[in-house]
Amino acid sequence: MFGLEALDLARIQFAFTVSFHILFPAITIGLASYLAVLEGLWLRTHHQVYRDLYHFWSKIFAVNFGMGVVSGLVMAYQFGTNWSRFSDFAGAVTGPLLTYEVLTAFFLEAGFLGVMLFGWNRVGRGLHFFATVMVALGTLVSTFWILASNSWMQTPQGHEIIDGRVVPVDWLAVIFNPSFPYRLMHMATAAFVATAFFVGASAAWHLLRGRDNPAVRKMLSMAMWMALIVAPVQAVIGDFHGLNTLKHQPVKIAAIEGHWENVPGEPTPLILFGIPDMKAETTRFKVEIPALGSLILTHSLDKQVPAMKEFPAADRPNSTIVFWSFRVMVGLGLLMIFVGLWSLWLRKRGTLYSSRPFLYLTLWMGPSGLVAILAGWFTTEIGRQPWVVYGLMRTSEGVSNHSYAQLGFTLVAFVVVYFALFGTGLGYMMRLVRKGPQTGEGDEPNPGGPGQKRTPARPLSAADDGHEADTASLSKGN
Amino acid sequence: MGIDLPLIWAVIIIFGVMMYVVMDGFDLGIGMLFPFVKGERDRDVMMNTVAPVWDGNETWLVLGGAGLFGAFPMAYSVVLEALYLPLILMLIGLIFRGVAFEFRFKAKDDKRHIWDKAFIWGSLIATFFQGVALGAFIEGFKVVDRHYAGGTLDWLTPFSLFSGLGLIVAYTLLGCTWLIMKTEGPLQLQMHDLARPLALVLLVVIGIVSLWTPLAYPQIADRWFSMPNLIWFMPVPILVLVTFYGLLKAVARNANYTPFLLTLVLVFLGYSGLGISVWPNIIPPSISIWDAAAPPQSQGFMLVGTLFILPFILGYTFWSYYVFRGKVTHEDGYH
């Protein structure tokens, strides 16, 4: 059916659940650090606006965190259900790393999340700030572990193969494998940039509706400083990550570039656009710039970039997909850099908060960071194919032995359930965003939390119900 | 090295799963009791009794999954592949239940019934397939060359389906006695009336499982009925009967706390009984925790972090239950 095999369905299903999941942690990582910065600034300057923003975003953070926990529950089991052969083969390395990720997340929740979300009026300022910083740090430590696991699958080292299974011999080598530092930097920065654009779009939405207040302006201003500074930094990190990939997974780069063969003695061109054709082993309709490929990837004008045909057909990833997913990521990245520069120009002219074309672009760029994250992960994961553990185990060898019908049934179930439930969750987050930051909302004690009699201590309950207050604020704003 | 790492990890995972069964059991049970309680305000109270703690309860399930992956990758791979459908359906049920928990309180009045249904069906599906998975686990898996070699629907047997129904009864009784402890007035009375029939049905279920497993699986019969095991394990069924007697008595005299505590004892005994039947196998009928263990480098590495963090999680768990102790009434708002 549709030319798909059971293996493809298993991959689509895993890609679907993990793609849905990653959106929540990405925003969690970014917002946690944003909240820590806001609280730090409030403690230093005592400007009400930071405090208001802290309370506004901590509610959205709470809902988002809850969604991440629920969608993460599925991930803890999907390795075994969909990739049982892989789990048996590589579980000795990836299992402990996943356990550490889970433990870190729970440690966080047990230790500091409650204080952060419910403790504003119950613990001292210093202790509360400490809790926020620990939550921010904790999200990054969680990222550290899960990316160590993924990076090891991309560039495995520090292990031996005994009886056909992976045995870790040097954990430091396993964790700090060659692609890990680059991937960690790239992903953490991506989370920050994605969050900045999410925050910026929220501010733009309010400004476009004429709801102008110091907190909304501060939101936009901070987001645009991030865009201006961090988006270009991300481009540099991405470049280093690409060079690292060229060294360790050259065929992935060749597929990303849609680059099939080198002409002897000539530098490699850069194909801007085209449609790589896996069967015909060529890139159709290509628009290319001579020598630019060599310049970007080897930083020289004479060295050649490896080409797809230098690798056996069975070892090549699908260039058609990664060629385009990579360009979506880079294109959005360039657009983000442009938004950052435009914001600087408008800031100088004093029209940052009133230029409607700019605000509309910023609004539409709201999901750009998340789309870029997905495009980037599609590039690196599909680019790793046909391997599940690079050079050690093929994806086709790692898959569970499930029937087509079984996988099709569960895939449909996941799609329906995820869109219905997480769609509602996203809708709820948007409702909170729409309320906008309120002046002095942190002054009233939060009714929830540990220490209060019979009140909830869960992340999601930190966001109190919006719809009545919602209408009130809407009418106030109009 | 004199430390038996696989044994330590088996104990940690068994402990984690037990924490899960004990703690998530009653909140799943509350979902299944929803159809018996029609009043909106009573339903609010029921949810409020577990609202502060339910997601912490699921913590143990995630920890169990990740721990199994790291410490016993072979078991993780075989069991999860074999139980693919029941586990995926269980997870989907749990997602429904979890999200319903949050959105029921946030929904407008006209939408609340949707989340009520999501809560009921989520709890029911999650519990039933958890029971099915448990039953199929006890029946064992066909393993060839470290991989699951059975079919897609091997888990679908009369025994596993019966286990699914059995777990529904067990969790509903847990939920029922939990509500006796946590509520008052008409809702508590209604739970009192339900507790007795539920307990009797559970007694029948436990009786059937206790006869069915040794009759169908000689290995299990051998484990229980050979000497001197018979003497060692005799206290388990005796304690089950004594506990049931105490439970019925406690319900009859309208006790508040005792029914829930005794139901927990029952669940613990049932869990121990199943443990005795399969120990030391992690993939019944024949692959032991030592056969399926990850290399010591992996188990040791994980143990360091786990032993450090587990006390924090436990402490936090006990503290949340302590904070939210006592009866929940209509007057207690969710917020």
Short mmCIF file of C-alpha atoms in Angstrom, two decimals, chain A residues 256-452:
data_model
loop_
_atom_site.label_atom_id
_atom_site.label_comp_id
_atom_site.label_asym_id
_atom_site.label_seq_id
_atom_site.Cartn_x
_atom_site.Cartn_y
_atom_site.Cartn_z
CA ILE A 256 22.40 17.19 1.72
CA GLU A 257 24.17 18.88 -1.18
CA GLY A 258 22.56 16.66 -3.82
CA HIS A 259 26.13 16.19 -5.03
CA TRP A 260 26.54 13.04 -7.10
CA GLU A 261 30.00 13.19 -8.64
CA ASN A 262 33.12 15.30 -8.87
CA VAL A 263 34.69 16.41 -12.12
CA PRO A 264 38.41 15.66 -11.81
CA GLY A 265 40.45 18.76 -11.08
CA GLU A 266 37.48 21.03 -10.53
CA PRO A 267 36.24 22.35 -7.19
CA THR A 268 32.79 21.27 -6.06
CA PRO A 269 29.96 23.65 -6.93
CA LEU A 270 27.14 24.45 -4.54
CA ILE A 271 23.73 23.40 -5.74
CA LEU A 272 21.28 26.01 -4.53
CA PHE A 273 18.13 24.29 -5.71
CA GLY A 274 17.26 21.15 -7.57
CA ILE A 275 15.49 17.84 -7.22
CA PRO A 276 17.82 14.97 -6.36
CA ASP A 277 16.68 11.78 -8.09
CA MET A 278 17.84 8.67 -6.22
CA LYS A 279 17.10 6.27 -9.08
CA ALA A 280 18.71 8.27 -11.86
CA GLU A 281 21.61 9.21 -9.53
CA THR A 282 21.47 12.84 -10.49
CA THR A 283 20.03 16.14 -9.32
CA ARG A 284 17.53 17.49 -11.78
CA PHE A 285 16.79 21.14 -12.55
CA LYS A 286 19.76 22.26 -10.54
CA VAL A 287 20.85 25.85 -10.05
CA GLU A 288 24.47 25.84 -8.97
CA ILE A 289 27.25 28.22 -8.09
CA PRO A 290 30.71 27.02 -9.17
CA ALA A 291 33.28 26.26 -6.46
CA LEU A 292 31.08 27.50 -3.62
CA GLY A 293 30.62 23.96 -2.26
CA SER A 294 34.36 23.57 -1.85
CA LEU A 295 34.64 27.02 -0.35
CA ILE A 296 31.97 26.41 2.30
CA LEU A 297 32.82 22.84 3.20
CA THR A 298 36.59 22.70 2.80
CA HIS A 299 37.29 26.42 3.16
CA SER A 300 39.44 26.16 0.04
CA LEU A 301 39.04 26.58 -3.72
CA ASP A 302 40.68 23.38 -4.87
CA LYS A 303 39.70 20.55 -2.51
CA GLN A 304 36.70 18.50 -3.55
CA VAL A 305 33.72 17.50 -1.43
CA PRO A 306 32.91 13.77 -1.39
CA ALA A 307 30.16 12.82 -3.82
CA MET A 308 27.32 10.32 -3.51
CA LYS A 309 28.56 8.00 -6.22
CA GLU A 310 31.74 7.38 -4.22
CA PHE A 311 29.59 5.38 -1.80
CA PRO A 312 27.72 2.13 -2.52
CA ALA A 313 24.08 2.72 -3.38
CA ALA A 314 23.03 0.70 -0.33
CA ASP A 315 24.84 3.14 1.98
CA ARG A 316 23.30 6.35 0.67
CA PRO A 317 20.62 8.29 2.52
CA ASN A 318 17.64 9.71 0.68
CA SER A 319 19.01 12.86 -0.90
CA THR A 320 15.63 14.08 -2.14
CA ILE A 321 14.41 14.57 1.42
CA VAL A 322 17.55 15.78 3.19
CA PHE A 323 18.43 18.17 0.35
CA TRP A 324 15.16 19.99 0.98
CA SER A 325 14.86 19.62 4.74
CA PHE A 326 18.33 21.13 5.02
CA ARG A 327 17.36 24.05 2.79
CA VAL A 328 14.20 24.67 4.80
CA MET A 329 16.32 24.86 7.95
CA VAL A 330 18.96 27.12 6.43
CA GLY A 331 16.37 29.28 4.68
CA LEU A 332 14.51 29.86 7.94
CA GLY A 333 17.81 30.55 9.69
CA LEU A 334 18.67 33.23 7.13
CA LEU A 335 15.22 34.72 7.49
CA MET A 336 15.72 34.85 11.26
CA ILE A 337 19.03 36.66 10.82
CA PHE A 338 17.23 39.08 8.51
CA VAL A 339 14.52 39.73 11.11
CA GLY A 340 17.25 40.41 13.67
CA LEU A 341 18.97 42.94 11.39
CA TRP A 342 15.69 44.58 10.44
CA SER A 343 14.83 44.92 14.13
CA LEU A 344 18.13 46.70 14.76
CA TRP A 345 17.44 49.14 11.96
CA LEU A 346 13.91 49.83 13.23
CA ARG A 347 15.22 50.19 16.76
CA LYS A 348 17.62 52.91 15.57
CA ARG A 349 14.75 54.70 13.82
CA GLY A 350 12.50 54.30 16.84
CA THR A 351 9.78 52.36 15.02
CA LEU A 352 10.46 48.86 16.32
CA TYR A 353 7.10 48.72 18.11
CA SER A 354 5.01 50.32 15.39
CA SER A 355 6.23 49.09 12.00
CA ARG A 356 3.36 46.93 10.87
CA PRO A 357 5.19 45.06 8.10
CA PHE A 358 7.90 44.14 10.57
CA LEU A 359 5.39 43.08 13.22
CA TYR A 360 3.50 40.95 10.69
CA LEU A 361 6.71 39.23 9.62
CA THR A 362 7.64 38.65 13.28
CA LEU A 363 4.19 37.21 13.92
CA TRP A 364 4.48 34.81 11.02
CA MET A 365 7.98 33.84 12.13
CA GLY A 366 6.54 32.60 15.45
CA PRO A 367 6.75 28.90 14.58
CA SER A 368 9.86 29.32 12.40
CA GLY A 369 12.25 28.12 15.08
CA LEU A 370 10.24 24.98 15.74
CA VAL A 371 9.90 24.24 12.03
CA ALA A 372 13.66 24.74 11.64
CA ILE A 373 14.31 22.34 14.53
CA LEU A 374 12.15 19.68 12.91
CA ALA A 375 13.78 20.26 9.51
CA GLY A 376 17.21 20.01 11.12
CA TRP A 377 16.38 16.76 12.88
CA PHE A 378 14.90 15.33 9.70
CA THR A 379 18.16 16.19 7.95
CA THR A 380 20.44 14.59 10.51
CA GLU A 381 18.29 11.52 11.19
CA ILE A 382 17.32 10.71 7.60
CA GLY A 383 20.88 11.62 6.65
CA ARG A 384 22.14 8.90 9.01
CA GLN A 385 20.21 6.27 7.07
CA PRO A 386 20.49 3.47 6.16
CA TRP A 387 22.14 3.12 9.57
CA VAL A 388 20.47 3.26 12.95
CA VAL A 389 23.87 3.16 14.69
CA TYR A 390 26.21 4.64 12.13
CA GLY A 391 28.36 1.99 10.51
CA LEU A 392 27.36 -0.62 13.11
CA MET A 393 23.72 -1.51 12.57
CA ARG A 394 21.37 -0.85 9.73
CA THR A 395 17.91 0.49 10.46
CA SER A 396 16.42 -2.51 8.69
CA GLU A 397 18.28 -4.78 11.15
CA GLY A 398 17.12 -2.82 14.18
CA VAL A 399 13.40 -2.85 13.57
CA SER A 400 10.90 -4.99 15.47
CA ASN A 401 9.20 -7.72 13.58
CA HIS A 402 5.73 -6.19 13.32
CA SER A 403 3.18 -6.67 10.62
CA TYR A 404 2.13 -3.93 8.28
CA ALA A 405 -1.45 -3.98 9.54
CA GLN A 406 -0.40 -3.70 13.18
CA LEU A 407 1.87 -0.72 12.53
CA GLY A 408 -0.70 0.95 10.31
CA PHE A 409 -3.35 0.62 13.00
CA THR A 410 -1.19 2.09 15.77
CA LEU A 411 0.08 4.86 13.49
CA VAL A 412 -3.46 6.00 12.77
CA ALA A 413 -4.26 5.79 16.50
CA PHE A 414 -1.24 7.93 17.39
CA VAL A 415 -2.02 10.53 14.75
CA VAL A 416 -5.64 10.89 15.85
CA VAL A 417 -4.84 10.96 19.57
CA TYR A 418 -1.89 13.33 19.28
CA PHE A 419 -3.66 15.86 17.13
CA ALA A 420 -6.75 15.80 19.33
CA LEU A 421 -4.99 15.98 22.68
CA PHE A 422 -1.85 17.96 22.02
CA GLY A 423 -3.85 20.16 19.68
CA THR A 424 -6.05 21.01 22.66
CA GLY A 425 -2.91 21.60 24.72
CA LEU A 426 -1.44 23.95 22.13
CA GLY A 427 -4.80 25.70 21.92
CA TYR A 428 -4.71 26.21 25.64
CA MET A 429 -1.19 27.63 25.48
CA MET A 430 -2.33 30.04 22.78
CA ARG A 431 -5.22 31.11 24.98
CA LEU A 432 -2.73 32.00 27.70
CA VAL A 433 -0.55 33.88 25.22
CA ARG A 434 -3.59 35.81 24.04
CA LYS A 435 -4.26 37.05 27.57
CA GLY A 436 -0.96 38.88 27.50
CA PRO A 437 1.17 39.95 30.44
CA GLN A 438 -0.81 41.76 33.15
CA THR A 439 0.63 44.39 35.41
CA GLY A 440 1.14 43.14 38.93
CA GLU A 441 -0.09 39.60 38.32
CA GLY A 442 2.61 38.19 40.53
CA ASP A 443 1.47 40.20 43.54
CA GLU A 444 -1.36 37.87 44.45
CA PRO A 445 -0.33 34.60 45.98
CA ASN A 446 -0.59 31.75 43.55
CA PRO A 447 -3.37 29.57 44.87
CA GLY A 448 -1.70 26.27 44.09
CA GLY A 449 1.30 24.42 45.21
CA PRO A 450 2.92 22.43 47.94
CA GLY A 451 2.54 23.80 51.42
CA GLN A 452 -0.98 25.01 50.72
#
